[in-house]
Amino acid sequence: MDCLFCKIINGEIPSNKVYEDEKVYAFHDISPAAPVHVLIIPKVHISSANALTEENAAVVGHIFVVAAKIAAQLGIAENGYRIVNNCGEDGGQTVPHLHFHLLGGRSLQWPPG
Ligand code: 5GP
Ligand code: ZN
């Protein structure tokens, strides 16, 4: 499949891996917006949050559990962090493979732009 993140999962495009299991893959964002900026993605191709169904959405709960583990591993669990999903054009989604940003390591502003 001609999808950037599918290619990262299968190793066709290199990435700086943080975590992997049978369902998800996590790696450092190439253009970090915070001291910790990790992307967590399902191994199955889901194009966006709009494509979630009762059949494929269980992976989202797993991604949040993995995010908490990675946050602890990278030392940001105690101070806190943000998990972000951008959906569609207005949401700022640039890669059409569902992904969650794990951001931390500094005080984050709210609301986002
Ligand atoms: P979006 O804007 O779709 O929510 O997030 C896409 C993210 O993917 C961006 O933060 C961008 O920096 C990151 N990204 C795009 N291409 C690559 C890549 O080839 N490798 C890595 N590690 N991150 C990428
Ligand atoms: Zn994909």
mmCIF file of N, CA and C in Angstrom, residues 1-104:
data_model
loop_
_atom_site.group_PDB
_atom_site.id
_atom_site.type_symbol
_atom_site.label_atom_id
_atom_site.label_comp_id
_atom_site.label_asym_id
_atom_site.label_seq_id
_atom_site.Cartn_x
_atom_site.Cartn_y
_atom_site.Cartn_z
ATOM 1 N N MET A 1 0.859 -1.207 0.000
ATOM 2 C CA MET A 1 0.000 0.000 0.000
ATOM 3 C C MET A 1 0.887 1.247 0.000
ATOM 4 N N ASP A 2 0.490 2.235 -0.789
ATOM 5 C CA ASP A 2 1.283 3.459 -0.920
ATOM 6 C C ASP A 2 0.928 4.424 0.219
ATOM 7 N N CYS A 3 1.388 4.057 1.425
ATOM 8 C CA CYS A 3 1.078 4.872 2.615
ATOM 9 C C CYS A 3 2.382 5.027 3.400
ATOM 10 N N LEU A 4 2.746 6.265 3.691
ATOM 11 C CA LEU A 4 4.002 6.556 4.396
ATOM 12 C C LEU A 4 4.129 5.741 5.689
ATOM 13 N N PHE A 5 3.081 5.744 6.509
ATOM 14 C CA PHE A 5 3.191 5.065 7.806
ATOM 15 C C PHE A 5 3.153 3.550 7.651
ATOM 16 N N CYS A 6 2.442 3.011 6.647
ATOM 17 C CA CYS A 6 2.527 1.566 6.378
ATOM 18 C C CYS A 6 3.963 1.206 5.996
ATOM 19 N N LYS A 7 4.622 2.092 5.241
ATOM 20 C CA LYS A 7 6.017 1.840 4.846
ATOM 21 C C LYS A 7 6.956 1.918 6.050
ATOM 22 N N ILE A 8 6.660 2.785 7.007
ATOM 23 C CA ILE A 8 7.458 2.857 8.238
ATOM 24 C C ILE A 8 7.273 1.565 9.039
ATOM 25 N N ILE A 9 6.033 1.079 9.125
ATOM 26 C CA ILE A 9 5.766 -0.163 9.863
ATOM 27 C C ILE A 9 6.527 -1.337 9.246
ATOM 28 N N ASN A 10 6.529 -1.426 7.913
ATOM 29 C CA ASN A 10 7.196 -2.591 7.295
ATOM 30 C C ASN A 10 8.694 -2.372 7.059
ATOM 31 N N GLY A 11 9.220 -1.222 7.497
ATOM 32 C CA GLY A 11 10.658 -0.989 7.445
ATOM 33 C C GLY A 11 11.174 -0.427 6.128
ATOM 34 N N GLU A 12 10.255 -0.228 5.176
ATOM 35 C CA GLU A 12 10.658 0.329 3.876
ATOM 36 C C GLU A 12 11.216 1.748 4.045
ATOM 37 N N ILE A 13 10.665 2.475 5.015
ATOM 38 C CA ILE A 13 11.171 3.806 5.363
ATOM 39 C C ILE A 13 11.673 3.717 6.803
ATOM 40 N N PRO A 14 12.926 4.153 7.050
ATOM 41 C CA PRO A 14 13.482 4.022 8.400
ATOM 42 C C PRO A 14 12.799 4.952 9.403
ATOM 43 N N SER A 15 12.796 4.546 10.652
ATOM 44 C CA SER A 15 12.232 5.384 11.716
ATOM 45 C C SER A 15 12.969 5.070 13.009
ATOM 46 N N ASN A 16 12.814 5.959 13.948
ATOM 47 C CA ASN A 16 13.451 5.808 15.253
ATOM 48 C C ASN A 16 12.413 5.203 16.205
ATOM 49 N N LYS A 17 12.430 3.882 16.296
ATOM 50 C CA LYS A 17 11.390 3.138 17.024
ATOM 51 C C LYS A 17 11.480 3.331 18.539
ATOM 52 N N VAL A 18 10.310 3.495 19.150
ATOM 53 C CA VAL A 18 10.216 3.617 20.611
ATOM 54 C C VAL A 18 9.584 2.363 21.207
ATOM 55 N N TYR A 19 8.635 1.777 20.491
ATOM 56 C CA TYR A 19 7.866 0.650 21.016
ATOM 57 C C TYR A 19 7.209 -0.075 19.844
ATOM 58 N N GLU A 20 7.073 -1.398 19.992
ATOM 59 C CA GLU A 20 6.344 -2.169 18.979
ATOM 60 C C GLU A 20 5.742 -3.400 19.621
ATOM 61 N N ASP A 21 4.537 -3.740 19.232
ATOM 62 C CA ASP A 21 3.963 -5.040 19.593
ATOM 63 C C ASP A 21 3.160 -5.528 18.383
ATOM 64 N N GLU A 22 2.327 -6.545 18.561
ATOM 65 C CA GLU A 22 1.632 -7.107 17.385
ATOM 66 C C GLU A 22 0.588 -6.167 16.799
ATOM 67 N N LYS A 23 0.141 -5.208 17.606
ATOM 68 C CA LYS A 23 -0.943 -4.330 17.129
ATOM 69 C C LYS A 23 -0.514 -2.921 16.771
ATOM 70 N N VAL A 24 0.547 -2.408 17.423
ATOM 71 C CA VAL A 24 0.920 -1.003 17.221
ATOM 72 C C VAL A 24 2.421 -0.826 17.045
ATOM 73 N N TYR A 25 2.761 0.343 16.498
ATOM 74 C CA TYR A 25 4.158 0.733 16.289
ATOM 75 C C TYR A 25 4.268 2.183 16.755
ATOM 76 N N ALA A 26 5.352 2.517 17.462
ATOM 77 C CA ALA A 26 5.554 3.888 17.946
ATOM 78 C C ALA A 26 6.973 4.330 17.617
ATOM 79 N N PHE A 27 7.099 5.585 17.200
ATOM 80 C CA PHE A 27 8.403 6.101 16.755
ATOM 81 C C PHE A 27 8.452 7.603 16.969
ATOM 82 N N HIS A 28 9.680 8.143 17.040
ATOM 83 C CA HIS A 28 9.851 9.582 17.246
ATOM 84 C C HIS A 28 9.434 10.347 15.997
ATOM 85 N N ASP A 29 8.684 11.434 16.197
ATOM 86 C CA ASP A 29 8.284 12.298 15.080
ATOM 87 C C ASP A 29 9.538 12.925 14.466
ATOM 88 N N ILE A 30 9.560 13.011 13.133
ATOM 89 C CA ILE A 30 10.720 13.545 12.421
ATOM 90 C C ILE A 30 10.884 15.048 12.659
ATOM 91 N N SER A 31 9.811 15.716 13.036
ATOM 92 C CA SER A 31 9.833 17.164 13.239
ATOM 93 C C SER A 31 9.184 17.490 14.592
ATOM 94 N N PRO A 32 9.925 17.215 15.689
ATOM 95 C CA PRO A 32 9.303 17.260 17.020
ATOM 96 C C PRO A 32 8.792 18.650 17.420
ATOM 97 N N ALA A 33 7.567 18.682 17.952
ATOM 98 C CA ALA A 33 6.945 19.919 18.406
ATOM 99 C C ALA A 33 7.114 20.107 19.914
ATOM 100 N N ALA A 34 7.779 19.171 20.560
ATOM 101 C CA ALA A 34 8.026 19.220 22.010
ATOM 102 C C ALA A 34 9.224 18.319 22.280
ATOM 103 N N PRO A 35 9.859 18.445 23.465
ATOM 104 C CA PRO A 35 11.017 17.591 23.772
ATOM 105 C C PRO A 35 10.726 16.093 23.593
ATOM 106 N N VAL A 36 9.504 15.678 23.946
ATOM 107 C CA VAL A 36 9.054 14.320 23.630
ATOM 108 C C VAL A 36 7.921 14.437 22.614
ATOM 109 N N HIS A 37 8.098 13.836 21.463
ATOM 110 C CA HIS A 37 7.048 13.827 20.429
ATOM 111 C C HIS A 37 7.116 12.482 19.715
ATOM 112 N N VAL A 38 6.238 11.601 20.165
ATOM 113 C CA VAL A 38 6.202 10.234 19.645
ATOM 114 C C VAL A 38 4.888 10.039 18.895
ATOM 115 N N LEU A 39 4.943 9.319 17.789
ATOM 116 C CA LEU A 39 3.733 8.955 17.046
ATOM 117 C C LEU A 39 3.427 7.494 17.329
ATOM 118 N N ILE A 40 2.165 7.212 17.648
ATOM 119 C CA ILE A 40 1.738 5.831 17.915
ATOM 120 C C ILE A 40 0.680 5.481 16.876
ATOM 121 N N ILE A 41 0.928 4.402 16.148
ATOM 122 C CA ILE A 41 0.037 4.065 15.039
ATOM 123 C C ILE A 41 -0.373 2.598 15.085
ATOM 124 N N PRO A 42 -1.603 2.302 14.632
ATOM 125 C CA PRO A 42 -2.003 0.898 14.507
ATOM 126 C C PRO A 42 -1.282 0.269 13.324
ATOM 127 N N LYS A 43 -0.937 -1.020 13.430
ATOM 128 C CA LYS A 43 -0.282 -1.697 12.299
ATOM 129 C C LYS A 43 -1.251 -1.897 11.139
ATOM 130 N N VAL A 44 -2.514 -2.048 11.441
ATOM 131 C CA VAL A 44 -3.521 -2.145 10.388
ATOM 132 C C VAL A 44 -3.769 -0.737 9.843
ATOM 133 N N HIS A 45 -3.917 -0.635 8.523
ATOM 134 C CA HIS A 45 -4.147 0.690 7.923
ATOM 135 C C HIS A 45 -5.582 1.139 8.180
ATOM 136 N N ILE A 46 -5.698 2.226 8.950
ATOM 137 C CA ILE A 46 -6.983 2.915 9.165
ATOM 138 C C ILE A 46 -6.691 4.354 8.752
ATOM 139 N N SER A 47 -7.471 4.910 7.835
ATOM 140 C CA SER A 47 -7.063 6.184 7.226
ATOM 141 C C SER A 47 -7.182 7.381 8.175
ATOM 142 N N SER A 48 -8.171 7.375 9.048
ATOM 143 C CA SER A 48 -8.315 8.485 10.003
ATOM 144 C C SER A 48 -9.318 8.086 11.062
ATOM 145 N N ALA A 49 -9.560 8.972 12.026
ATOM 146 C CA ALA A 49 -10.580 8.716 13.045
ATOM 147 C C ALA A 49 -11.957 8.546 12.392
ATOM 148 N N ASN A 50 -12.147 9.156 11.231
ATOM 149 C CA ASN A 50 -13.423 9.004 10.509
ATOM 150 C C ASN A 50 -13.671 7.564 10.066
ATOM 151 N N ALA A 51 -12.616 6.776 9.957
ATOM 152 C CA ALA A 51 -12.759 5.404 9.467
ATOM 153 C C ALA A 51 -12.873 4.394 10.611
ATOM 154 N N LEU A 52 -13.003 4.886 11.853
ATOM 155 C CA LEU A 52 -13.147 3.968 12.985
ATOM 156 C C LEU A 52 -14.560 3.391 13.034
ATOM 157 N N THR A 53 -14.626 2.100 13.387
ATOM 158 C CA THR A 53 -15.913 1.402 13.512
ATOM 159 C C THR A 53 -15.853 0.558 14.791
ATOM 160 N N GLU A 54 -16.980 -0.001 15.187
ATOM 161 C CA GLU A 54 -16.975 -0.896 16.351
ATOM 162 C C GLU A 54 -16.021 -2.079 16.108
ATOM 163 N N GLU A 55 -15.831 -2.458 14.859
ATOM 164 C CA GLU A 55 -14.989 -3.615 14.517
ATOM 165 C C GLU A 55 -13.493 -3.315 14.631
ATOM 166 N N ASN A 56 -13.060 -2.088 14.339
ATOM 167 C CA ASN A 56 -11.603 -1.826 14.308
ATOM 168 C C ASN A 56 -11.125 -0.888 15.422
ATOM 169 N N ALA A 57 -12.032 -0.384 16.263
ATOM 170 C CA ALA A 57 -11.674 0.688 17.198
ATOM 171 C C ALA A 57 -10.999 0.214 18.490
ATOM 172 N N ALA A 58 -10.961 -1.091 18.752
ATOM 173 C CA ALA A 58 -10.350 -1.555 20.011
ATOM 174 C C ALA A 58 -8.887 -1.135 20.101
ATOM 175 N N VAL A 59 -8.229 -1.018 18.950
ATOM 176 C CA VAL A 59 -6.813 -0.643 18.934
ATOM 177 C C VAL A 59 -6.585 0.745 19.541
ATOM 178 N N VAL A 60 -7.604 1.586 19.518
ATOM 179 C CA VAL A 60 -7.447 2.940 20.070
ATOM 180 C C VAL A 60 -7.250 2.873 21.587
ATOM 181 N N GLY A 61 -8.013 2.017 22.251
ATOM 182 C CA GLY A 61 -7.824 1.840 23.697
ATOM 183 C C GLY A 61 -6.423 1.319 23.983
ATOM 184 N N HIS A 62 -5.988 0.373 23.169
ATOM 185 C CA HIS A 62 -4.633 -0.183 23.331
ATOM 186 C C HIS A 62 -3.581 0.911 23.136
ATOM 187 N N ILE A 63 -3.793 1.780 22.159
ATOM 188 C CA ILE A 63 -2.836 2.867 21.908
ATOM 189 C C ILE A 63 -2.718 3.775 23.143
ATOM 190 N N PHE A 64 -3.827 4.034 23.830
ATOM 191 C CA PHE A 64 -3.753 4.874 25.025
ATOM 192 C C PHE A 64 -2.988 4.178 26.156
ATOM 193 N N VAL A 65 -3.151 2.871 26.272
ATOM 194 C CA VAL A 65 -2.378 2.123 27.279
ATOM 195 C C VAL A 65 -0.891 2.185 26.935
ATOM 196 N N VAL A 66 -0.580 1.995 25.654
ATOM 197 C CA VAL A 66 0.813 2.060 25.196
ATOM 198 C C VAL A 66 1.373 3.470 25.416
ATOM 199 N N ALA A 67 0.572 4.486 25.156
ATOM 200 C CA ALA A 67 1.019 5.874 25.347
ATOM 201 C C ALA A 67 1.427 6.105 26.801
ATOM 202 N N ALA A 68 0.638 5.601 27.731
ATOM 203 C CA ALA A 68 0.958 5.773 29.150
ATOM 204 C C ALA A 68 2.271 5.059 29.490
ATOM 205 N N LYS A 69 2.486 3.888 28.902
ATOM 206 C CA LYS A 69 3.743 3.137 29.134
ATOM 207 C C LYS A 69 4.934 3.914 28.581
ATOM 208 N N ILE A 70 4.776 4.447 27.375
ATOM 209 C CA ILE A 70 5.878 5.191 26.752
ATOM 210 C C ILE A 70 6.152 6.465 27.552
ATOM 211 N N ALA A 71 5.087 7.118 28.023
ATOM 212 C CA ALA A 71 5.257 8.336 28.822
ATOM 213 C C ALA A 71 6.085 8.030 30.077
ATOM 214 N N ALA A 72 5.794 6.913 30.720
ATOM 215 C CA ALA A 72 6.560 6.514 31.908
ATOM 216 C C ALA A 72 8.007 6.229 31.532
ATOM 217 N N GLN A 73 8.170 5.492 30.441
ATOM 218 C CA GLN A 73 9.508 5.098 29.957
ATOM 219 C C GLN A 73 10.358 6.323 29.606
ATOM 220 N N LEU A 74 9.730 7.364 29.068
ATOM 221 C CA LEU A 74 10.475 8.552 28.642
ATOM 222 C C LEU A 74 10.489 9.651 29.714
ATOM 223 N N GLY A 75 9.913 9.338 30.886
ATOM 224 C CA GLY A 75 10.047 10.243 32.033
ATOM 225 C C GLY A 75 9.119 11.443 32.046
ATOM 226 N N ILE A 76 7.998 11.376 31.311
ATOM 227 C CA ILE A 76 7.075 12.521 31.295
ATOM 228 C C ILE A 76 5.738 12.214 31.976
ATOM 229 N N ALA A 77 5.598 11.001 32.510
ATOM 230 C CA ALA A 77 4.304 10.598 33.085
ATOM 231 C C ALA A 77 3.910 11.487 34.264
ATOM 232 N N GLU A 78 4.870 11.780 35.116
ATOM 233 C CA GLU A 78 4.549 12.518 36.333
ATOM 234 C C GLU A 78 4.152 13.965 36.044
ATOM 235 N N ASN A 79 4.903 14.645 35.186
ATOM 236 C CA ASN A 79 4.583 16.046 34.864
ATOM 237 C C ASN A 79 3.386 16.169 33.935
ATOM 238 N N GLY A 80 3.124 15.146 33.176
ATOM 239 C CA GLY A 80 1.969 15.153 32.285
ATOM 240 C C GLY A 80 2.337 15.300 30.829
ATOM 241 N N TYR A 81 1.345 15.063 30.005
ATOM 242 C CA TYR A 81 1.583 15.030 28.552
ATOM 243 C C TYR A 81 0.249 15.200 27.851
ATOM 244 N N ARG A 82 0.315 15.249 26.523
ATOM 245 C CA ARG A 82 -0.899 15.378 25.720
ATOM 246 C C ARG A 82 -0.905 14.305 24.640
ATOM 247 N N ILE A 83 -2.084 13.712 24.420
ATOM 248 C CA ILE A 83 -2.270 12.762 23.315
ATOM 249 C C ILE A 83 -3.211 13.435 22.325
ATOM 250 N N VAL A 84 -2.754 13.545 21.076
ATOM 251 C CA VAL A 84 -3.495 14.297 20.062
ATOM 252 C C VAL A 84 -3.762 13.436 18.839
ATOM 253 N N ASN A 85 -4.979 13.526 18.338
ATOM 254 C CA ASN A 85 -5.277 12.970 17.014
ATOM 255 C C ASN A 85 -5.827 14.078 16.130
ATOM 256 N N ASN A 86 -5.170 14.309 14.995
ATOM 257 C CA ASN A 86 -5.661 15.262 14.012
ATOM 258 C C ASN A 86 -6.442 14.484 12.962
ATOM 259 N N CYS A 87 -7.654 14.946 12.665
ATOM 260 C CA CYS A 87 -8.506 14.245 11.693
ATOM 261 C C CYS A 87 -8.908 15.188 10.570
ATOM 262 N N GLY A 88 -8.526 14.802 9.361
ATOM 263 C CA GLY A 88 -8.985 15.549 8.179
ATOM 264 C C GLY A 88 -8.299 16.888 8.003
ATOM 265 N N GLU A 89 -8.719 17.591 6.979
ATOM 266 C CA GLU A 89 -8.053 18.830 6.582
ATOM 267 C C GLU A 89 -8.119 19.898 7.673
ATOM 268 N N ASP A 90 -9.300 20.161 8.189
ATOM 269 C CA ASP A 90 -9.419 21.198 9.228
ATOM 270 C C ASP A 90 -8.718 20.780 10.510
ATOM 271 N N GLY A 91 -8.627 19.462 10.756
ATOM 272 C CA GLY A 91 -7.939 18.975 11.952
ATOM 273 C C GLY A 91 -6.424 19.015 11.822
ATOM 274 N N GLY A 92 -5.940 19.258 10.603
ATOM 275 C CA GLY A 92 -4.490 19.339 10.400
ATOM 276 C C GLY A 92 -3.832 18.007 10.125
ATOM 277 N N GLN A 93 -4.624 17.003 9.717
ATOM 278 C CA GLN A 93 -4.034 15.687 9.415
ATOM 279 C C GLN A 93 -3.291 15.747 8.083
ATOM 280 N N THR A 94 -2.002 15.372 8.103
ATOM 281 C CA THR A 94 -1.201 15.402 6.874
ATOM 282 C C THR A 94 -0.845 14.002 6.380
ATOM 283 N N VAL A 95 -0.920 12.994 7.239
ATOM 284 C CA VAL A 95 -0.628 11.614 6.829
ATOM 285 C C VAL A 95 -1.903 10.787 7.020
ATOM 286 N N PRO A 96 -2.433 10.226 5.933
ATOM 287 C CA PRO A 96 -3.726 9.530 6.008
ATOM 288 C C PRO A 96 -3.627 8.090 6.523
ATOM 289 N N HIS A 97 -2.974 7.941 7.678
ATOM 290 C CA HIS A 97 -2.942 6.676 8.419
ATOM 291 C C HIS A 97 -3.116 7.088 9.876
ATOM 292 N N LEU A 98 -4.166 6.598 10.526
ATOM 293 C CA LEU A 98 -4.500 7.002 11.899
ATOM 294 C C LEU A 98 -3.262 7.033 12.792
ATOM 295 N N HIS A 99 -3.054 8.132 13.479
ATOM 296 C CA HIS A 99 -1.907 8.231 14.380
ATOM 297 C C HIS A 99 -2.239 9.145 15.545
ATOM 298 N N PHE A 100 -1.621 8.847 16.671
ATOM 299 C CA PHE A 100 -1.785 9.646 17.882
ATOM 300 C C PHE A 100 -0.427 10.226 18.248
ATOM 301 N N HIS A 101 -0.400 11.547 18.451
ATOM 302 C CA HIS A 101 0.810 12.226 18.876
ATOM 303 C C HIS A 101 0.872 12.145 20.398
ATOM 304 N N LEU A 102 1.997 11.744 20.948
ATOM 305 C CA LEU A 102 2.260 11.810 22.387
ATOM 306 C C LEU A 102 3.282 12.928 22.577
ATOM 307 N N LEU A 103 2.834 14.006 23.226
ATOM 308 C CA LEU A 103 3.653 15.216 23.370
ATOM 309 C C LEU A 103 3.899 15.515 24.840
ATOM 310 N N GLY A 104 5.137 15.864 25.174
ATOM 311 C CA GLY A 104 5.431 16.224 26.556
ATOM 312 C C GLY A 104 6.844 16.738 26.698
#
